[in-house]
Amino acid sequence: PQGAMTPGIPIFSPMMPYGTGLTPQPIQNTNSLSILEEQQRQQQQQQQAQAQQQAQQQAQQQAQQQQQQQQAVAAVQQSASQQATQGASGQTPQLFHSQTLTTAPLPGTTPLYPSPMTPMTPITPATPASESSGIVPQLQNIVSTVNLGCKLDLKTIALRARNAEYNPKRFAAVIMRIREPRTTALIFSSGKMVCTGAKSEEQSRLAARKYARVVQKLGFPAKFLDFKIQNMVGSCDVKFPIRLEGLVLTHQQFSSYEPELFPGLIYRMIKPRIVLLIFVSGKVVLTGAKVRAEIYEAFENIYPILKGFRKTT
Amino acid sequence: MPGGGHCPDCGSTELVEDSHYSQSQLVCSDCGCVVTEGVLTTTFSDEGNLREVTYSRSTGENDQVSRSQQRGLRRVRDLCRVLQLPSTFEDTAVAYYQQAYRHSGIRAARLQKKEVLVGCCVLITCRQHNWPLTMGTICTLLYADLDVFSGTYMQIVKLLGLDVPSLCLADLVKTYCSSFRLFQASPSVPATYVEDKEKMLSRTLQLVELADETWLVTGRHPLPVITAATFLAWQSLRPAHRLTCSLARFCKVANVELPCPAASRLQELLAVLLRMAEQLAWLRVLQLDKRSVVKHIGDLLQHRHTLVREAFREGPVGLEAGEEEPRGQCGGPGQGKEEVASGSCGLPVGKRPASPALLLPPCMLKPPKRACPPPPVSTVTGDENISDSEIEQYLRTPQEVKDFEKAQAARQDARSVSNPP
């Protein structure tokens, strides 16, 4: 549209195959691999003045102009994709020469990485932050559920607990709050409970246990079954303004930007399956994650895209 | 199929009652042979009771379509006609509505939602043809709530997997400006307020582009910006008579509703123009304020690209404004000399152009409302021991429980007293 785009918006160079239906990081589901990919990109950026994103894409798909590292990456890709189904890491990766790596192997993984195990262990934030964007999203809210395993009488709970509110006409659950960690719980008569407001997975688990203990002390045989984190919300600030109109043009299939309805752009990333709210001030909200690593990975994916929309004088 | 029927041609028993307009016929569904047919002509007395069969009824297309869907499709067509859209839009919108109706979630939705769905289909059609139609207009026409509309709109775009382009700003400006009743004198419009449409349109477009470039449009509703730009354009075309007119009065005279945020957009736009005016020496000496800058909008717009580039910068403050290389010609031969002179011979600070401001969206320029302390690093493992005393603080003592029950009972009595059975 004529008026909406200012002259001089840097549209991506045609070499960057964005919009192919995948996120710019068409990588397998291993976080360790994604972090290493980031580091590798940095290396290549020092070697050649190529676009960081381009190297990322080329590495995975074509291995064209790059050196043996690219081919080695491709080799690991194939081995990783084979192993992804098997779930075992038996091959020594030829690629990652020790001098190209600047960080120690991640805690909890074997030195023979990338071991393409499922990303269950939350990656410590230190590694992804320093190398690539330098920004770590902060977790703002964790929603978890747990089954107390017994039927509950909500009227009794509301009567005998100080921190409970119960309005059966409005909502069919008791709303209970505790001070430390500062959280809110919805306790249903079936014995299921939802815990919201914690800032980390461990805090959420501790809070859920405290609620279960309160219910226990009120005389119910409460257990602590099937604790599961359902949703994690994180936020961060890239500290530069973003042209949302441009972003929605280049990433149409992922973005939804309706300024008449909401001031932010809603970006639905496919891999990992995260929804990002991107605002003109550069603040980004990430939600929909089941594990912390998904939030970090999603932000590392979106950061190069957002940088592409930063005006350079 | 009706028992005993055989097709004389192919012998199959698959005979179907298929009327052809007003004539009932029994047709073989295999070979198409007409087995029997009803009477084509009618007697005089019969004809008195007959009614014309519309095409849509005779083709049987409405037999599969439910009544509520038919109603919705009629509403879609009506809405397209009210908005005076081209006829191709009508077919597209109807197709979208039918497509949406195939989903069970839509079929089972409330009537309010189905009504709003009509507007969504029309809006999507218009957007895809770059026809500038705002959601506010549709909500007004449908008497719908914007919240309900937005929910249904987002849902239907996701459900049908549609690619809806953004609202085209330039077209919206043209359409919206044309709706201002200022182009002809009338009892409500004084002669000095009447303006030429083309001039106003072109100046408004330039102002909107300026707003877009300086981050006043991204993330905001487009209409208030256009209202503010139209007002400034109109004022600047004849400032002598129009400076006294306020934004609210302008909208009233022009018979256009004033959107709430337009006033703050106006202030933001004036601030941008003032910054640009600082870069022109002959305007700098005039010490312009928000009212007087309107007189010079024409000049400012003429050189807006250069002025924006010089008045604003992307990065942090680096050099002093005077130490920068002499600026290029902007607006007059005497200009360049003056600026170079001001830079090199060190005129007092007041005479030098202001150091460039940051070109950022207003939300980034405002100071943060509250300081956000970094979250404390928590060493919680989730498996700590939970002390009994900590849990006890959340439980009522037996005395408290008794008191609470008493209070509840008292409240119940009070309520039953006030509502006698």
XYZ file of C-alpha atoms in Angstrom:
734
model
C 0.000 0.000 0.000
C 1.202 3.365 -0.918
C 0.956 5.313 2.238
C 1.681 2.574 4.687
C 5.229 1.810 3.631
C 7.935 4.345 3.923
C 10.707 4.371 1.365
C 13.821 2.643 2.408
C 12.392 -0.186 4.417
C 14.947 -2.912 4.096
C 13.085 -5.773 2.527
C 14.915 -8.998 2.954
C 17.382 -9.891 0.258
C 16.029 -12.569 -2.031
C 18.583 -14.992 -0.725
C 16.751 -15.267 2.518
C 14.001 -17.762 1.901
C 11.595 -16.533 4.479
C 8.003 -17.309 3.912
C 8.648 -20.829 2.764
C 6.180 -22.036 5.324
C 8.721 -22.643 8.042
C 10.332 -20.498 10.637
C 13.699 -19.142 9.552
C 15.339 -21.820 11.600
C 14.255 -25.073 9.981
C 15.924 -27.088 12.611
C 15.116 -30.249 14.436
C 13.605 -30.194 17.837
C 16.816 -30.110 19.795
C 17.625 -27.027 21.742
C 21.258 -27.806 22.029
C 21.453 -27.946 18.280
C 19.723 -24.624 17.919
C 22.125 -22.979 20.317
C 25.070 -24.385 18.497
C 23.655 -23.239 15.225
C 23.600 -19.755 16.686
C 27.213 -19.998 17.635
C 28.140 -21.313 14.278
C 26.441 -18.401 12.632
C 28.521 -16.048 14.684
C 31.625 -17.767 13.490
C 30.649 -17.467 9.899
C 29.717 -13.863 10.348
C 33.232 -13.178 11.396
C 34.596 -15.043 8.475
C 32.415 -13.631 5.784
C 30.301 -10.543 5.834
C 27.243 -12.569 5.041
C 23.868 -12.021 6.537
C 23.498 -14.025 9.710
C 20.161 -15.361 8.684
C 21.329 -16.382 5.276
C 24.079 -18.491 6.718
C 21.590 -20.091 8.997
C 19.334 -21.084 6.140
C 22.113 -22.170 3.838
C 23.575 -24.309 6.533
C 20.522 -26.387 6.846
C 19.298 -26.673 3.352
C 21.894 -26.288 0.695
C 25.491 -26.202 1.997
C 26.454 -24.251 -1.060
C 29.242 -21.802 -0.764
C 30.257 -22.592 2.756
C 33.227 -24.636 3.769
C 33.460 -28.021 5.338
C 31.693 -26.772 8.440
C 28.557 -26.445 6.417
C 28.865 -29.914 5.068
C 29.602 -31.189 8.487
C 26.519 -29.445 9.737
C 24.553 -31.106 7.017
C 26.048 -34.410 8.014
C 24.940 -33.876 11.558
C 21.556 -32.823 10.291
C 21.108 -36.126 8.567
C 22.441 -38.088 11.440
C 20.331 -36.068 13.821
C 17.221 -36.574 11.779
C 17.849 -40.282 11.708
C 18.514 -40.357 15.371
C 15.553 -38.230 16.171
C 13.369 -41.183 15.540
C 15.602 -43.568 17.411
C 16.254 -41.283 20.264
C 19.810 -42.420 20.787
C 23.018 -40.613 20.045
C 25.635 -42.982 18.884
C 27.584 -40.988 16.364
C 30.432 -38.690 16.977
C 29.797 -35.415 15.232
C 32.651 -34.623 12.917
C 31.770 -31.030 12.518
C 32.162 -29.034 15.628
C 35.861 -28.583 15.959
C 36.742 -27.631 19.449
C 38.086 -24.234 18.485
C 34.826 -23.135 16.981
C 32.974 -23.674 20.192
C 33.216 -21.086 22.859
C 31.104 -22.654 25.542
C 31.351 -25.821 27.477
C 28.899 -28.616 26.737
C 25.538 -28.033 28.294
C 24.945 -29.519 31.677
C 23.084 -32.740 31.590
C 24.056 -33.705 28.052
C 26.820 -36.009 26.922
C 29.836 -34.418 25.284
C 28.835 -36.083 22.045
C 26.333 -33.523 21.090
C 24.187 -32.705 19.376
C 22.318 -35.531 20.955
C 18.876 -35.139 19.560
C 16.943 -36.012 22.657
C 13.591 -34.434 23.213
C 13.998 -31.010 24.797
C 12.759 -31.843 28.258
C 15.570 -30.406 30.342
C 15.242 -26.654 30.529
C 18.343 -25.079 29.105
C 20.063 -22.659 31.428
C 19.711 -19.169 30.063
C 23.378 -18.324 30.164
C 24.267 -20.058 26.930
C 21.733 -18.720 24.432
C 21.871 -15.159 25.711
C 25.442 -14.115 25.273
C 26.098 -15.485 21.832
C 23.176 -14.401 19.737
C 20.930 -11.594 20.838
C 22.147 -10.832 24.312
C 18.558 -10.601 25.484
C 16.896 -13.232 27.610
C 13.114 -13.279 27.817
C 11.868 -13.085 31.393
C 9.152 -15.480 32.453
C 6.114 -13.607 33.684
C 3.470 -16.248 34.294
C 3.235 -20.012 34.586
C -0.080 -21.880 34.492
C -0.079 -25.411 35.822
C -2.625 -28.043 36.748
C -2.612 -30.799 39.304
C -5.076 -33.452 40.394
C -5.683 -33.648 44.133
C -7.248 -37.049 43.625
C -10.355 -36.708 45.797
C -13.725 -34.994 45.655
C -13.832 -31.716 47.549
C -16.585 -29.837 49.333
C -16.086 -26.256 48.195
C -18.391 -24.815 50.831
C -16.289 -26.290 53.609
C -13.093 -25.021 52.032
C -14.520 -21.521 51.661
C -15.727 -21.572 55.243
C -12.578 -22.802 56.918
C -9.855 -21.185 54.831
C -8.917 -17.535 55.227
C -7.600 -16.991 51.741
C -10.485 -18.478 49.781
C -13.384 -16.924 47.913
C -16.317 -18.855 46.551
C -19.243 -17.469 44.549
C -21.072 -20.485 43.145
C -23.380 -18.278 41.124
C -20.464 -16.643 39.362
C -17.969 -19.478 39.054
C -18.026 -23.076 40.159
C -14.629 -23.102 41.878
C -12.921 -21.790 44.972
C -10.350 -19.067 44.287
C -7.495 -19.358 46.756
C -4.384 -17.209 47.049
C -1.115 -17.578 48.896
C 1.530 -14.987 49.526
C 4.705 -16.896 48.862
C 5.071 -17.651 45.976
C 2.470 -15.077 45.030
C -0.036 -17.186 43.129
C -3.736 -17.853 42.665
C -5.382 -21.249 42.463
C -8.755 -22.376 41.163
C -9.897 -25.438 43.069
C -12.758 -27.423 41.593
C -15.055 -29.849 43.349
C -13.745 -32.702 41.221
C -10.403 -32.324 42.944
C -8.616 -30.736 40.003
C -6.726 -27.513 40.548
C -5.262 -24.791 38.339
C -2.363 -22.719 39.686
C -1.466 -19.394 38.050
C 0.835 -16.464 38.652
C 4.167 -18.094 39.404
C 7.325 -16.765 37.774
C 9.116 -20.074 37.333
C 8.351 -23.763 36.980
C 9.753 -24.577 40.394
C 7.760 -21.823 42.048
C 4.631 -23.089 40.361
C 5.258 -26.570 41.658
C 5.969 -25.310 45.173
C 2.836 -23.188 45.141
C 0.707 -26.090 43.937
C 2.090 -28.227 46.748
C 1.221 -25.545 49.281
C -2.349 -25.385 48.042
C -2.557 -29.155 48.264
C -1.255 -28.970 51.821
C -3.888 -26.381 52.742
C -6.609 -28.622 51.351
C -5.094 -31.533 53.273
C -5.186 -29.596 56.515
C -8.814 -28.791 55.905
C -9.505 -32.478 56.245
C -9.528 -33.834 52.702
C -7.296 -36.746 51.606
C -5.514 -34.623 49.002
C -2.729 -36.113 46.910
C -0.447 -34.505 44.334
C -1.027 -36.297 41.054
C -0.131 -35.391 37.467
C 1.392 -32.006 38.036
C 1.802 -30.469 34.598
C 2.834 -27.071 33.327
C 0.210 -26.012 30.806
C 1.386 -22.600 29.670
C 4.336 -20.290 30.089
C 4.414 -16.584 29.276
C 7.584 -14.596 28.794
C 8.396 -11.052 27.744
C 11.383 -9.031 26.655
C 12.418 -5.823 24.962
C 14.554 -5.559 21.847
C 14.981 -1.814 22.504
C 14.335 -0.572 18.983
C 11.070 0.348 17.217
C 9.605 -2.124 14.742
C 7.704 -1.392 11.520
C 4.758 -3.700 12.029
C 3.280 -2.936 8.593
C 6.434 -4.170 6.951
C 6.600 -7.270 9.092
C 3.053 -8.268 8.234
C 3.846 -7.899 4.536
C 6.876 -10.143 4.530
C 5.567 -12.718 6.980
C 1.950 -12.822 5.921
C 1.302 -16.449 6.661
C 2.419 -16.132 10.260
C 1.365 -12.597 11.156
C -1.884 -10.907 11.925
C -1.803 -7.137 12.365
C -5.098 -5.298 12.765
C -4.424 -1.838 14.198
C -8.167 -1.225 14.385
C -8.452 -4.039 16.897
C -5.146 -4.380 18.717
C -1.960 -2.310 18.616
C 0.355 -5.302 18.446
C 1.182 -7.807 15.755
C 0.251 -11.425 16.508
C 2.911 -13.754 15.164
C 2.108 -17.452 15.236
C 5.391 -19.270 14.997
C 5.104 -22.835 13.802
C 8.270 -24.208 15.204
C 8.272 -23.984 18.140
C 4.537 -23.574 18.470
C 4.542 -20.189 20.181
C 2.437 -17.079 19.765
C 4.319 -13.796 19.943
C 2.798 -10.363 20.455
C 5.112 -7.825 18.892
C 4.605 -4.155 19.618
C 5.900 -1.054 17.882
C 7.995 -0.142 20.946
C 10.044 -3.293 20.513
C 8.498 -5.168 23.405
C 7.725 -8.795 22.676
C 5.432 -11.121 24.629
C 5.805 -14.860 24.044
C 3.146 -17.315 25.137
C 1.959 -20.843 24.576
C 5.088 -22.637 25.680
C 5.115 -25.837 27.663
C 8.817 -25.638 28.464
C 11.139 -22.708 29.016
C 13.365 -23.644 26.107
C 10.537 -23.045 23.649
C 10.346 -19.423 24.721
C 14.068 -18.928 24.310
C 14.067 -20.682 20.983
C 11.134 -18.649 19.722
C 12.833 -15.423 20.696
C 16.077 -16.447 19.039
C 14.056 -17.161 15.911
C 12.246 -13.849 15.889
C 15.157 -11.614 16.825
C 16.890 -11.707 13.418
C 13.564 -11.027 11.740
C 12.951 -8.000 13.924
C 16.467 -6.737 13.410
C 15.751 -6.791 9.711
C 13.068 -4.198 10.282
C 15.247 -1.873 12.249
C 15.909 1.237 10.212
C 19.614 1.866 9.742
C 20.756 5.383 8.953
C -38.049 -45.440 -4.937
C -41.803 -45.602 -5.601
C -42.626 -49.259 -5.978
C -43.200 -50.821 -9.358
C -41.510 -48.140 -11.409
C -39.277 -49.300 -14.246
C -37.616 -47.079 -16.784
C -38.798 -48.125 -20.251
C -35.398 -47.302 -21.703
C -32.832 -48.908 -19.444
C -35.034 -50.852 -17.053
C -33.615 -49.431 -13.842
C -35.780 -48.818 -10.817
C -34.044 -45.612 -9.801
C -36.830 -43.178 -10.561
C -36.736 -39.682 -9.066
C -39.395 -37.042 -8.574
C -37.842 -34.089 -10.267
C -39.991 -31.133 -11.096
C -39.206 -29.042 -14.101
C -40.569 -25.596 -13.243
C -44.272 -26.010 -12.827
C -44.453 -29.459 -14.339
C -43.932 -32.461 -12.129
C -41.995 -35.280 -13.734
C -40.818 -38.787 -12.868
C -37.330 -39.180 -14.279
C -34.967 -42.125 -14.441
C -31.804 -41.156 -12.616
C -29.680 -43.529 -14.695
C -30.476 -42.607 -18.256
C -32.534 -39.428 -17.790
C -35.588 -40.700 -19.546
C -38.795 -38.975 -18.512
C -41.114 -41.729 -17.402
C -44.231 -39.784 -16.602
C -44.997 -36.122 -16.394
C -47.721 -34.083 -14.850
C -50.097 -31.757 -16.539
C -48.368 -28.789 -18.126
C -51.379 -26.573 -18.582
C -53.845 -25.612 -15.912
C -57.491 -24.813 -15.929
C -58.687 -21.290 -15.433
C -59.796 -21.920 -11.868
C -56.462 -23.521 -10.986
C -54.510 -20.621 -12.348
C -56.076 -18.231 -9.943
C -54.310 -19.978 -7.079
C -50.937 -20.295 -8.694
C -47.935 -18.144 -7.950
C -44.837 -17.472 -9.916
C -41.963 -19.810 -9.068
C -38.717 -17.950 -8.631
C -35.609 -19.315 -10.295
C -33.835 -20.042 -7.043
C -36.801 -22.100 -5.850
C -37.226 -24.027 -9.043
C -33.605 -25.087 -9.264
C -33.836 -26.538 -5.788
C -30.704 -24.842 -4.556
C -32.430 -23.628 -1.418
C -33.621 -27.070 -0.424
C -30.201 -27.878 0.970
C -29.704 -24.462 2.494
C -31.119 -23.895 5.970
C -33.330 -20.944 6.661
C -30.830 -19.174 8.861
C -28.170 -19.534 6.209
C -30.568 -18.145 3.645
C -31.222 -15.234 5.931
C -27.516 -14.660 6.355
C -26.899 -14.758 2.628
C -29.676 -12.253 2.107
C -28.075 -10.002 4.730
C -24.735 -10.261 2.955
C -26.282 -9.143 -0.292
C -28.155 -6.334 1.421
C -25.010 -5.091 3.127
C -23.122 -5.089 -0.151
C -25.877 -3.069 -1.759
C -26.037 -0.579 1.110
C -22.291 -0.008 0.843
C -22.644 0.311 -2.938
C -19.984 -2.259 -3.598
C -19.331 -3.638 -7.090
C -21.343 -6.747 -7.949
C -18.335 -9.065 -7.945
C -17.840 -8.309 -4.259
C -21.304 -9.642 -3.536
C -20.537 -13.043 -5.018
C -17.245 -13.317 -3.171
C -18.810 -12.353 0.139
C -21.627 -14.835 -0.361
C -19.098 -17.548 -1.149
C -17.211 -16.789 2.052
C -20.389 -16.947 4.070
C -21.293 -20.302 2.585
C -17.796 -21.559 3.204
C -17.992 -20.439 6.816
C -21.350 -22.088 7.254
C -19.901 -25.473 6.444
C -18.113 -25.452 9.786
C -20.157 -26.834 12.643
C -18.926 -24.193 15.050
C -20.494 -21.489 12.905
C -23.695 -23.403 12.257
C -24.262 -23.751 15.981
C -23.318 -20.188 16.840
C -25.726 -17.661 18.257
C -27.701 -15.404 15.982
C -25.689 -12.421 17.143
C -22.541 -14.089 15.945
C -24.088 -15.050 12.627
C -25.142 -11.460 12.132
C -21.618 -10.284 12.816
C -20.304 -12.972 10.480
C -22.149 -11.224 7.674
C -20.068 -8.126 8.331
C -16.869 -10.144 8.551
C -17.403 -11.705 5.133
C -18.075 -8.325 3.562
C -15.038 -6.824 5.279
C -12.724 -9.594 4.111
C -13.985 -9.216 0.550
C -13.371 -5.477 0.627
C -9.909 -5.879 2.077
C -8.925 -8.362 -0.557
C -9.995 -5.944 -3.274
C -8.279 -3.021 -1.524
C -11.590 -1.328 -0.915
C -11.099 0.857 2.170
C -13.768 -0.179 4.620
C -13.191 0.161 8.338
C -14.493 -2.167 11.004
C -16.090 0.794 12.704
C -18.292 1.427 9.691
C -19.483 -2.160 9.554
C -20.149 -2.274 13.280
C -22.215 0.874 13.010
C -24.222 -0.571 10.137
C -24.822 -3.867 11.916
C -25.371 -2.306 15.354
C -22.709 -4.704 16.556
C -20.190 -4.445 19.355
C -16.594 -4.126 18.213
C -15.494 -6.772 20.725
C -17.903 -9.334 19.341
C -16.930 -8.344 15.827
C -13.219 -8.685 16.503
C -13.633 -12.126 18.059
C -15.670 -13.423 15.161
C -13.361 -11.826 12.611
C -10.207 -13.376 14.052
C -11.935 -16.712 14.342
C -13.204 -16.759 10.784
C -9.872 -15.681 9.304
C -8.194 -18.532 11.126
C -10.947 -21.033 10.335
C -11.011 -20.368 6.619
C -7.249 -19.890 6.449
C -7.623 -16.595 4.643
C -4.950 -14.112 3.761
C -6.396 -10.683 4.449
C -4.250 -7.730 3.358
C -3.905 -4.666 5.540
C -6.119 -1.654 5.217
C -4.815 0.550 2.428
C -4.098 3.900 4.024
C -4.065 6.035 0.897
C -7.444 4.761 -0.289
C -8.889 5.225 3.167
C -7.721 8.830 3.171
C -9.421 9.478 -0.147
C -12.681 7.884 0.891
C -12.740 9.450 4.327
C -11.827 12.936 3.147
C -14.507 12.835 0.514
C -17.066 12.307 3.236
C -16.347 15.704 4.780
C -19.078 18.134 3.857
C -16.789 21.086 3.193
C -16.667 21.302 -0.530
C -19.774 23.357 -1.057
C -21.202 26.345 0.720
C -24.344 25.652 2.689
C -26.212 27.222 5.603
C -24.044 25.324 8.057
C -20.763 25.847 6.216
C -19.516 29.441 6.092
C -17.940 30.580 2.850
C -14.490 30.843 4.387
C -14.667 27.196 5.415
C -15.346 25.821 1.981
C -12.321 24.183 0.427
C -11.306 22.599 -2.839
C -11.435 18.843 -2.616
C -8.321 18.041 -4.620
C -6.095 20.440 -2.737
C -7.298 19.199 0.593
C -6.896 15.573 -0.451
C -3.347 15.974 -1.665
C -2.252 17.876 1.416
C -3.945 15.377 3.733
C -2.184 12.538 1.952
C 1.152 14.227 2.448
C 0.448 14.802 6.121
C -0.594 11.191 6.624
C 2.569 10.019 4.919
C 4.556 12.270 7.201
C 2.779 10.809 10.218
C 3.519 7.318 8.968
C 7.186 8.102 8.540
C 7.461 9.525 12.035
C 5.904 6.530 13.797
C 2.536 8.092 14.504
C 0.539 5.498 12.566
C 2.043 2.121 13.457
C 0.074 0.326 16.130
C -2.680 2.943 16.207
C -6.153 3.084 14.762
C -5.744 4.759 11.356
C -8.856 6.910 11.389
C -7.982 9.445 14.134
C -4.662 10.159 12.407
C -6.473 10.886 9.167
C -8.952 13.113 10.959
C -6.133 15.135 12.505
C -4.316 15.334 9.166
C -7.452 16.486 7.372
C -8.005 19.167 9.968
C -4.446 20.461 9.665
C -4.578 20.378 5.882
C -7.830 22.306 5.856
C -6.550 24.851 8.352
C -3.277 25.410 6.543
C -4.951 26.099 3.207
C -6.529 29.270 4.558
C -5.070 29.890 7.989
C -6.218 33.462 8.330
C -9.866 32.499 8.658
C -9.570 29.019 10.018
C -7.081 29.159 12.873
C -9.871 30.042 15.244
C -11.762 26.866 14.458
C -11.174 23.963 16.819
C -10.988 20.296 15.863
C -14.347 19.548 17.428
C -16.037 22.394 15.626
C -14.419 21.381 12.366
C -15.854 17.900 12.611
C -19.259 19.248 13.505
C -19.301 21.607 10.543
C -18.092 18.877 8.220
C -20.723 16.514 9.581
C -18.188 13.869 10.550
C -17.914 12.115 13.881
C -14.835 13.114 15.859
C -12.915 10.043 17.027
C -11.567 10.361 20.569
C -7.838 9.919 19.922
C -7.810 12.504 17.128
C -6.959 15.314 19.537
C -3.810 13.642 20.811
C -2.811 12.635 17.273
C -3.163 16.295 16.350
C -0.803 17.319 19.131
C 1.723 14.687 18.092
C 1.581 15.788 14.469
C 2.028 19.425 15.460
C 5.042 18.488 17.577
C 6.601 16.764 14.568
C 5.933 19.795 12.393
C 7.457 22.089 14.983
C 10.606 19.976 15.065
C 10.812 20.148 11.314
C 10.308 23.899 11.400
C 13.321 24.195 13.670
C 15.478 23.106 10.772
C 14.448 26.016 8.559
C 16.289 29.139 9.601
C 13.646 31.572 8.433
C 11.104 29.726 10.542
C 13.373 29.291 13.504
C 13.590 33.027 14.033
C 9.835 33.270 14.104
C 9.667 31.207 17.316
C 6.708 29.217 16.138
C 4.233 27.559 18.419
C 1.519 25.029 17.791
C -0.845 27.572 16.305
C 1.499 29.591 14.153
C 3.215 26.593 12.611
C -0.031 25.815 10.784
C 0.573 28.758 8.479
C 3.790 27.203 7.250
C 2.630 23.647 6.766
C 2.776 24.115 3.011
C 6.491 24.889 3.090
C 7.228 22.159 5.557
C 5.457 19.558 3.473
C 7.253 20.640 0.358
C 10.593 19.732 1.900
C 9.390 17.102 4.294
C 11.826 14.354 3.332
C 14.886 16.477 3.908
C 13.502 18.067 7.025
C 12.563 14.771 8.631
C 15.966 13.383 7.872
C 17.615 16.335 9.529
C 15.232 16.942 12.360
C 15.333 13.385 13.622
C 17.956 10.786 14.095
C 17.898 7.077 14.734
C 20.713 6.584 17.153
C 21.932 8.244 20.336
C 23.164 11.816 20.459
C 26.589 12.021 18.855
C 27.916 15.268 17.511
C 26.740 18.713 18.325
C 24.366 19.986 15.703
C 26.718 22.755 14.682
C 29.671 20.484 14.135
C 27.893 18.463 11.508
C 28.722 19.126 7.894
C 26.833 22.024 6.371
C 23.412 20.969 5.372
C 22.297 20.893 1.797
C 20.077 23.502 0.267
C 16.710 23.370 1.815
C 14.393 25.943 0.471
C 16.438 28.860 -0.766
C 19.835 30.004 -1.949
C 20.453 32.121 1.093
C 19.658 29.230 3.285
C 22.844 27.253 2.945
C 25.070 30.150 3.780
C 23.140 30.979 6.858
C 23.286 27.492 8.236
C 26.953 27.093 7.540
C 27.560 30.424 9.164
C 25.639 29.483 12.221
C 27.641 26.312 12.528
C 31.096 27.667 11.979
C 31.146 31.005 13.717
C 29.501 29.662 16.820
C 26.363 31.688 17.196
C 24.740 31.527 20.603
C 23.047 28.215 21.280
C 19.595 29.648 20.904
C 20.197 30.496 17.271
C 21.500 27.095 16.269
C 19.071 24.441 15.176
C 18.088 22.066 17.942
C 20.009 18.842 18.086
C 18.094 16.106 16.331
C 15.428 14.396 18.379
C 15.060 10.652 18.380
C 12.710 9.329 15.726
C 10.758 6.909 17.835
C 7.135 6.007 18.380
C 5.570 8.185 21.087
C 5.243 5.197 23.414
C 9.025 4.879 23.479
C 9.596 8.576 24.086
C 7.402 8.799 27.138
C 9.179 8.000 30.398
C 8.211 4.595 31.808
C 5.280 4.808 34.203
C 6.956 2.807 36.896
C 10.468 1.552 37.316
C 10.659 -2.155 36.578
C 13.145 -3.712 38.957
C 14.881 -6.813 37.662
C 13.220 -9.881 39.147
C 15.162 -11.358 42.043
C 16.958 -14.545 41.203
C 14.959 -17.254 42.897
C 16.573 -20.411 44.156
C 13.355 -22.313 44.575
C 13.593 -25.987 43.696
C 9.928 -26.853 44.049
C 10.577 -29.686 46.453
C 11.261 -27.746 49.609
C 9.702 -28.624 52.913
C 6.539 -26.733 53.622
C 6.329 -25.762 57.258
C 3.090 -26.317 59.139
C 3.036 -22.813 60.495
C 3.059 -21.383 56.992
C -0.020 -23.401 56.116
C -1.724 -22.640 59.435
C -1.744 -18.945 58.578
C -4.203 -19.704 55.806
C -6.681 -21.576 57.970
C -9.355 -20.038 60.130
C -9.366 -20.739 63.819
C -12.498 -22.494 65.156
C -13.580 -19.218 66.752
C -13.258 -17.414 63.432
C -15.295 -20.121 61.736
C -18.068 -19.714 64.314
C -18.052 -15.956 63.914
C -18.150 -16.247 60.171
C -21.069 -18.653 60.281
C -22.913 -16.351 62.633
C -22.338 -13.418 60.327
C -23.522 -15.401 57.345
C -26.674 -16.490 59.163
C -27.352 -12.910 60.190
C -26.990 -11.761 56.612
C -29.379 -14.441 55.443
C -31.955 -13.356 58.010
C -31.571 -9.731 57.023
C -32.126 -10.671 53.418
C -35.181 -12.771 54.113
C -36.633 -9.977 56.243
C -36.189 -7.423 53.482
C -37.788 -9.821 50.973
C -40.805 -11.111 52.798
C -42.071 -14.399 51.323
